[in-house]
Coordinates of N, CA and C in Angstrom, one line a residue:
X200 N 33.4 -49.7 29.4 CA 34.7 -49.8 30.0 C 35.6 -48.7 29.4
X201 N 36.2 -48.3 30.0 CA 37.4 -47.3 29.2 C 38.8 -47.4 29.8
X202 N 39.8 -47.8 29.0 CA 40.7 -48.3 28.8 C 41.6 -47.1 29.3
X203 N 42.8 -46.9 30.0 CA 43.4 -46.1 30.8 C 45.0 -46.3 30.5
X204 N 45.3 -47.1 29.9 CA 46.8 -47.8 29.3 C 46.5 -48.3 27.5
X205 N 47.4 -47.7 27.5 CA 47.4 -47.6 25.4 C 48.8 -48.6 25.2
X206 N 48.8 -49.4 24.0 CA 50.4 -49.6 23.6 C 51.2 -48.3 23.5
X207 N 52.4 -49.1 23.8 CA 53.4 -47.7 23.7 C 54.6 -48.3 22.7
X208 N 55.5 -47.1 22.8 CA 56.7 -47.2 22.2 C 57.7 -47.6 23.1
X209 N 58.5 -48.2 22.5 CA 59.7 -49.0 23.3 C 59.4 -50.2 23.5
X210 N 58.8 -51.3 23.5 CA 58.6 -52.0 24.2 C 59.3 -53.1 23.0
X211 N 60.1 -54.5 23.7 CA 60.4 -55.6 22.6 C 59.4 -56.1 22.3
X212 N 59.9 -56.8 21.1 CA 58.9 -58.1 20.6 C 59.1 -59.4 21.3
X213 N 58.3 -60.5 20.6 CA 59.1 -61.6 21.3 C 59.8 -61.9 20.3
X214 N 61.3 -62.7 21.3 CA 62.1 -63.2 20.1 C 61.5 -64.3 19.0
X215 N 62.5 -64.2 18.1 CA 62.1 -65.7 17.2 C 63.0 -66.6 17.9
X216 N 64.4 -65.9 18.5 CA 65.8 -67.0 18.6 C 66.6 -66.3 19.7
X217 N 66.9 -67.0 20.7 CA 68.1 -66.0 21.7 C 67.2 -65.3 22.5
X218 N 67.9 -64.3 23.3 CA 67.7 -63.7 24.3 C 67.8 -61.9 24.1
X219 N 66.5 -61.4 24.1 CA 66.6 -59.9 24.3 C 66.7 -59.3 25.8
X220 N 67.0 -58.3 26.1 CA 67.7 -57.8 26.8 C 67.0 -55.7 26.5
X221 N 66.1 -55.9 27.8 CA 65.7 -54.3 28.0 C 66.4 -53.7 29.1
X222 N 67.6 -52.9 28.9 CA 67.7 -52.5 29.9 C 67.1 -50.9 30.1
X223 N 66.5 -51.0 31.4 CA 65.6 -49.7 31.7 C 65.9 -49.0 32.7
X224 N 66.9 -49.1 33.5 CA 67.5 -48.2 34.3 C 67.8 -46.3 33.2
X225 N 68.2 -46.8 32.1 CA 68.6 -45.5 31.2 C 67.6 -45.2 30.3
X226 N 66.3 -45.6 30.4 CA 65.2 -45.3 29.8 C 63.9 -44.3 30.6
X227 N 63.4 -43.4 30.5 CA 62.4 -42.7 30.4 C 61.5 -43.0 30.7
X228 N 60.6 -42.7 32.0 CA 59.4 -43.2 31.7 C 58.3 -41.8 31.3
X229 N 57.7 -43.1 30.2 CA 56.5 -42.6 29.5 C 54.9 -41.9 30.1
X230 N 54.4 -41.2 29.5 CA 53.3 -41.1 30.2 C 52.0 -41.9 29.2
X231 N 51.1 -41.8 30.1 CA 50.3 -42.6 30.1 C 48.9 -41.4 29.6
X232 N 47.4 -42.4 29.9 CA 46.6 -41.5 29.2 C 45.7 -41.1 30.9
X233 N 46.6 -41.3 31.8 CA 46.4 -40.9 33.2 C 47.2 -40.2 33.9
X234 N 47.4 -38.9 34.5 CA 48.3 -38.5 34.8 C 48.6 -38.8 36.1
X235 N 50.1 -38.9 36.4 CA 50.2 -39.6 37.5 C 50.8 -40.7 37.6
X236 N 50.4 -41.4 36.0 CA 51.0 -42.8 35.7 C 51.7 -42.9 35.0
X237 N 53.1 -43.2 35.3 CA 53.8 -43.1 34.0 C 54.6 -44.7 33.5
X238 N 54.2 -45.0 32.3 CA 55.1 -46.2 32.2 C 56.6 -46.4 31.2
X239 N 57.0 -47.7 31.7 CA 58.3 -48.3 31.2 C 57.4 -49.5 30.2
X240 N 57.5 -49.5 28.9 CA 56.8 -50.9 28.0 C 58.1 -51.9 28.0
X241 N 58.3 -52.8 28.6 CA 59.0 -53.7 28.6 C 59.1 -55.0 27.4
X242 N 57.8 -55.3 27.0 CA 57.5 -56.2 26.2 C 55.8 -56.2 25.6
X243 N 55.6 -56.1 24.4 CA 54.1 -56.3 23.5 C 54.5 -57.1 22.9
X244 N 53.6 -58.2 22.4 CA 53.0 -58.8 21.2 C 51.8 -58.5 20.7
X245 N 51.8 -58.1 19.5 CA 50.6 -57.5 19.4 C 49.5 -58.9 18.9
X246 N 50.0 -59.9 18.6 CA 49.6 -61.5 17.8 C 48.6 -61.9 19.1
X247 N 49.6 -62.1 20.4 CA 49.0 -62.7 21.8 C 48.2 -61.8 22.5
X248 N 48.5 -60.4 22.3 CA 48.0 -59.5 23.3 C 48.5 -59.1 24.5
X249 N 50.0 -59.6 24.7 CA 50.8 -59.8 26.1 C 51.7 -58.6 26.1
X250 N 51.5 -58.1 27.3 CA 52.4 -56.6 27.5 C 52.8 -56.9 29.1
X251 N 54.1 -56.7 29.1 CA 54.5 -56.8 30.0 C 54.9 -55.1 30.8
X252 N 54.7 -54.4 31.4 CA 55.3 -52.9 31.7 C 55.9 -53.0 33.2
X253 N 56.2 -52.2 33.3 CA 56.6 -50.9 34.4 C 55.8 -49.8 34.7
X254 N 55.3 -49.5 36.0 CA 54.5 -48.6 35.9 C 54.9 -48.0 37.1
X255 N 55.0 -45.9 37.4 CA 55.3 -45.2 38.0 C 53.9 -44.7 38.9
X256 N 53.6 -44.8 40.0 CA 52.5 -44.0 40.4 C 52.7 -43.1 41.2
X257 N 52.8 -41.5 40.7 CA 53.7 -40.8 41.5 C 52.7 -40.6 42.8
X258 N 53.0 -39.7 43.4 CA 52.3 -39.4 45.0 C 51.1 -38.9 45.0
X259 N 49.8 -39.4 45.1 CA 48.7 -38.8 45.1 C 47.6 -38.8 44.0
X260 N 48.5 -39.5 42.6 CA 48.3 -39.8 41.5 C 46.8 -40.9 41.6
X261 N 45.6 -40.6 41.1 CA 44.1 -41.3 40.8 C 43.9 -41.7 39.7
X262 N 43.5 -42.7 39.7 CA 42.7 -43.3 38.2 C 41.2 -43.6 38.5
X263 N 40.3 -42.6 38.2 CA 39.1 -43.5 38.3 C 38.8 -44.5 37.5
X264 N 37.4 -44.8 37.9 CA 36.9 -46.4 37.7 C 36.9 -46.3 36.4
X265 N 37.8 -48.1 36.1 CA 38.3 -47.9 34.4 C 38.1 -49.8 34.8
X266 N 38.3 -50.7 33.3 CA 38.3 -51.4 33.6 C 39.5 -51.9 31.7
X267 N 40.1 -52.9 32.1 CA 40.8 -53.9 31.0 C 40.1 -55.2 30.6
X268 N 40.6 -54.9 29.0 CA 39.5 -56.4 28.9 C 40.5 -57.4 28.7
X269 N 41.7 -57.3 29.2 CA 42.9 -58.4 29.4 C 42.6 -58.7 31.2
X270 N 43.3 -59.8 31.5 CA 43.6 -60.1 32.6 C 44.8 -59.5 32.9
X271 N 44.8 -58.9 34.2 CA 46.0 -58.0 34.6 C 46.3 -58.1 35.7
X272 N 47.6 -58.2 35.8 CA 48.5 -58.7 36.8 C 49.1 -57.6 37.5
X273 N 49.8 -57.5 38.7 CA 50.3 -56.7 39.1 C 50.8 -57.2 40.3
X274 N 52.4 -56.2 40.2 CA 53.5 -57.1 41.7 C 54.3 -55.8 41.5
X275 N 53.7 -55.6 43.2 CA 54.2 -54.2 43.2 C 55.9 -54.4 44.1
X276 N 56.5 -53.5 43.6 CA 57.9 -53.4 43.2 C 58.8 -52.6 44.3
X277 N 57.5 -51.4 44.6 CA 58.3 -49.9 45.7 C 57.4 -49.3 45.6
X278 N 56.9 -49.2 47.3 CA 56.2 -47.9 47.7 C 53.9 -48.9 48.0
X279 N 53.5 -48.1 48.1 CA 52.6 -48.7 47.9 C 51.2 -47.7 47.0
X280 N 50.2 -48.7 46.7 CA 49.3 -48.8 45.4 C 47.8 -49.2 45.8
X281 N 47.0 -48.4 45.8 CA 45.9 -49.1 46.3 C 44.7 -49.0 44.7
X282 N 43.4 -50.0 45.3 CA 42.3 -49.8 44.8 C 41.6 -49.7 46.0
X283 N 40.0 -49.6 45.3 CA 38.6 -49.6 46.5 C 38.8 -50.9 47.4
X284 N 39.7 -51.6 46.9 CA 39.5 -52.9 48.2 C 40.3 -53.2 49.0
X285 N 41.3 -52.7 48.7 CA 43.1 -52.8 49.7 C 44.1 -51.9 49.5
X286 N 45.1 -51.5 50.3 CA 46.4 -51.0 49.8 C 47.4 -52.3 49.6
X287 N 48.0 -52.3 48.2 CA 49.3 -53.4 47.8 C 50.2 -52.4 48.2
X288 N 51.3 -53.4 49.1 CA 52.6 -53.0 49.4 C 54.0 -54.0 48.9
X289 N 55.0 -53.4 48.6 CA 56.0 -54.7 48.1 C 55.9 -55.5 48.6
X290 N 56.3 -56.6 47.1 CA 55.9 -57.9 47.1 C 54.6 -58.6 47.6
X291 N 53.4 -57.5 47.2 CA 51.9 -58.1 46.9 C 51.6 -58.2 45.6
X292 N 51.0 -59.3 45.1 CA 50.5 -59.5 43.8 C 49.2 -59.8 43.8
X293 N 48.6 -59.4 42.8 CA 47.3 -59.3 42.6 C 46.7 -59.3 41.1
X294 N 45.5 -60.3 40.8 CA 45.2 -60.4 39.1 C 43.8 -60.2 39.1
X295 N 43.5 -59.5 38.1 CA 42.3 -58.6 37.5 C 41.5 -59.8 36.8
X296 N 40.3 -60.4 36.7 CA 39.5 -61.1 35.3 C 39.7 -59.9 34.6
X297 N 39.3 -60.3 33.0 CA 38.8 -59.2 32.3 C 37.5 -58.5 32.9
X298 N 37.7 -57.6 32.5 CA 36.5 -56.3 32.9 C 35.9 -56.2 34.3
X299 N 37.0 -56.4 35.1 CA 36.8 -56.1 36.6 C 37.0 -54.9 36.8
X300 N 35.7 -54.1 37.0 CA 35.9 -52.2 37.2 C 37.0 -51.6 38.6
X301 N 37.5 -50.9 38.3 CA 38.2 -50.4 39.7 C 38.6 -49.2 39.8
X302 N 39.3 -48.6 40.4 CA 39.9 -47.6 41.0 C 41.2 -47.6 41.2
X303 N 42.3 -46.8 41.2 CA 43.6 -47.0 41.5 C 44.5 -45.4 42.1
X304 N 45.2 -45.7 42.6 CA 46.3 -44.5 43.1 C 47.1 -45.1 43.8
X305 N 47.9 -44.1 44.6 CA 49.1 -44.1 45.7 C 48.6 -42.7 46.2
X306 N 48.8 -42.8 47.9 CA 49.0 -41.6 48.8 C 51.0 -41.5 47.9
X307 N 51.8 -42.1 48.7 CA 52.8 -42.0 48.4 C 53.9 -42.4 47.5
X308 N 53.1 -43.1 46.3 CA 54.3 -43.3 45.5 C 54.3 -44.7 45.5
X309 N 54.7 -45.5 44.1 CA 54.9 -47.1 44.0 C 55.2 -47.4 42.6
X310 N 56.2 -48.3 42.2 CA 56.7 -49.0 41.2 C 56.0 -49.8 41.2
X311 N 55.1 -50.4 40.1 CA 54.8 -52.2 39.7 C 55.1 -52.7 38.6
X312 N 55.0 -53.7 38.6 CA 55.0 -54.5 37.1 C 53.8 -55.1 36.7
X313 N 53.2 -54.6 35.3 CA 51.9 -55.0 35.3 C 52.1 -55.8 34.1
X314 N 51.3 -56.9 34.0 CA 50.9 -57.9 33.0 C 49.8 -58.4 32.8
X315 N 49.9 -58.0 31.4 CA 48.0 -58.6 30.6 C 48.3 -59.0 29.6
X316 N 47.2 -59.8 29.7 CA 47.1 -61.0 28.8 C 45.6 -61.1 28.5
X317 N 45.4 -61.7 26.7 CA 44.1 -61.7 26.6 C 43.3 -63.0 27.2
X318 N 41.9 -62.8 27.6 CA 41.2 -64.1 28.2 C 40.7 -64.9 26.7
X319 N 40.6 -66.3 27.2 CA 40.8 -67.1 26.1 C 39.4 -67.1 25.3
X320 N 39.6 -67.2 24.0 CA 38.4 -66.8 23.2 C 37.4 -67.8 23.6
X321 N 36.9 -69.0 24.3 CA 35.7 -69.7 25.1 C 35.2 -68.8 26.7
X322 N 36.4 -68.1 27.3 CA 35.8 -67.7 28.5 C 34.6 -67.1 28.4

């Protein structure tokens, strides 16, 4: 498997107490170790394994076949996102098992929000 999204910088922790607050309208998005994909880190714990992001997939932008050993979520936001088996368009969601190999791009362009999480140490 080869991993295609790295931790980044920026992203919160989780609180101990209260309410944090990312605002990312005035933030940057980052690149990635794909070009094409560029993210917003919204939230890591590095304890749980839970990353919450933002992800940019500009126009025409490919990922070949990669796979995550988290379970990965995805609710695409703007524009649309495909793999080998569908194109997602806003307000389709869709979750990965771990190490489900795939494919990914956009002909035109799409915002998602991705979330992984690790599978539980008996799966």
């Amino acid at each position: 498997m080869n991993e295609i999204f790295h931790s980044q910088d920026g992203a919160l922790p989780k609180p101990t107490e209260g309410t944090l607050v990312q605002r990312t309208a005035g933030t940057s998005w980052q690149e990635s170790d794909t070009e094409g994909f560029l993210v917003k880190p919204l939230h890591e714990d590095p304890d749980s394994g839970h990353r919450t992001w933002l992800m940019k997939v500009e126009p025409g932008a490919y990922a070949p076949l990669h796979a995550h050993q988290e379970y990965e979520e995805i609710y695409v936001l703007e524009g649309e996102f495909y793999d080998a088996d569908t194109t997602y368009r806003a307000g389709d969601f869709a979750i990965r098992a771990p190490g489900t190999q795939h494919i990914a791009g956009s002909k035109t362009g799409a915002v998602v929000m991705l979330v992984f999480s690790r599978a539980p140490k008996d799966a």
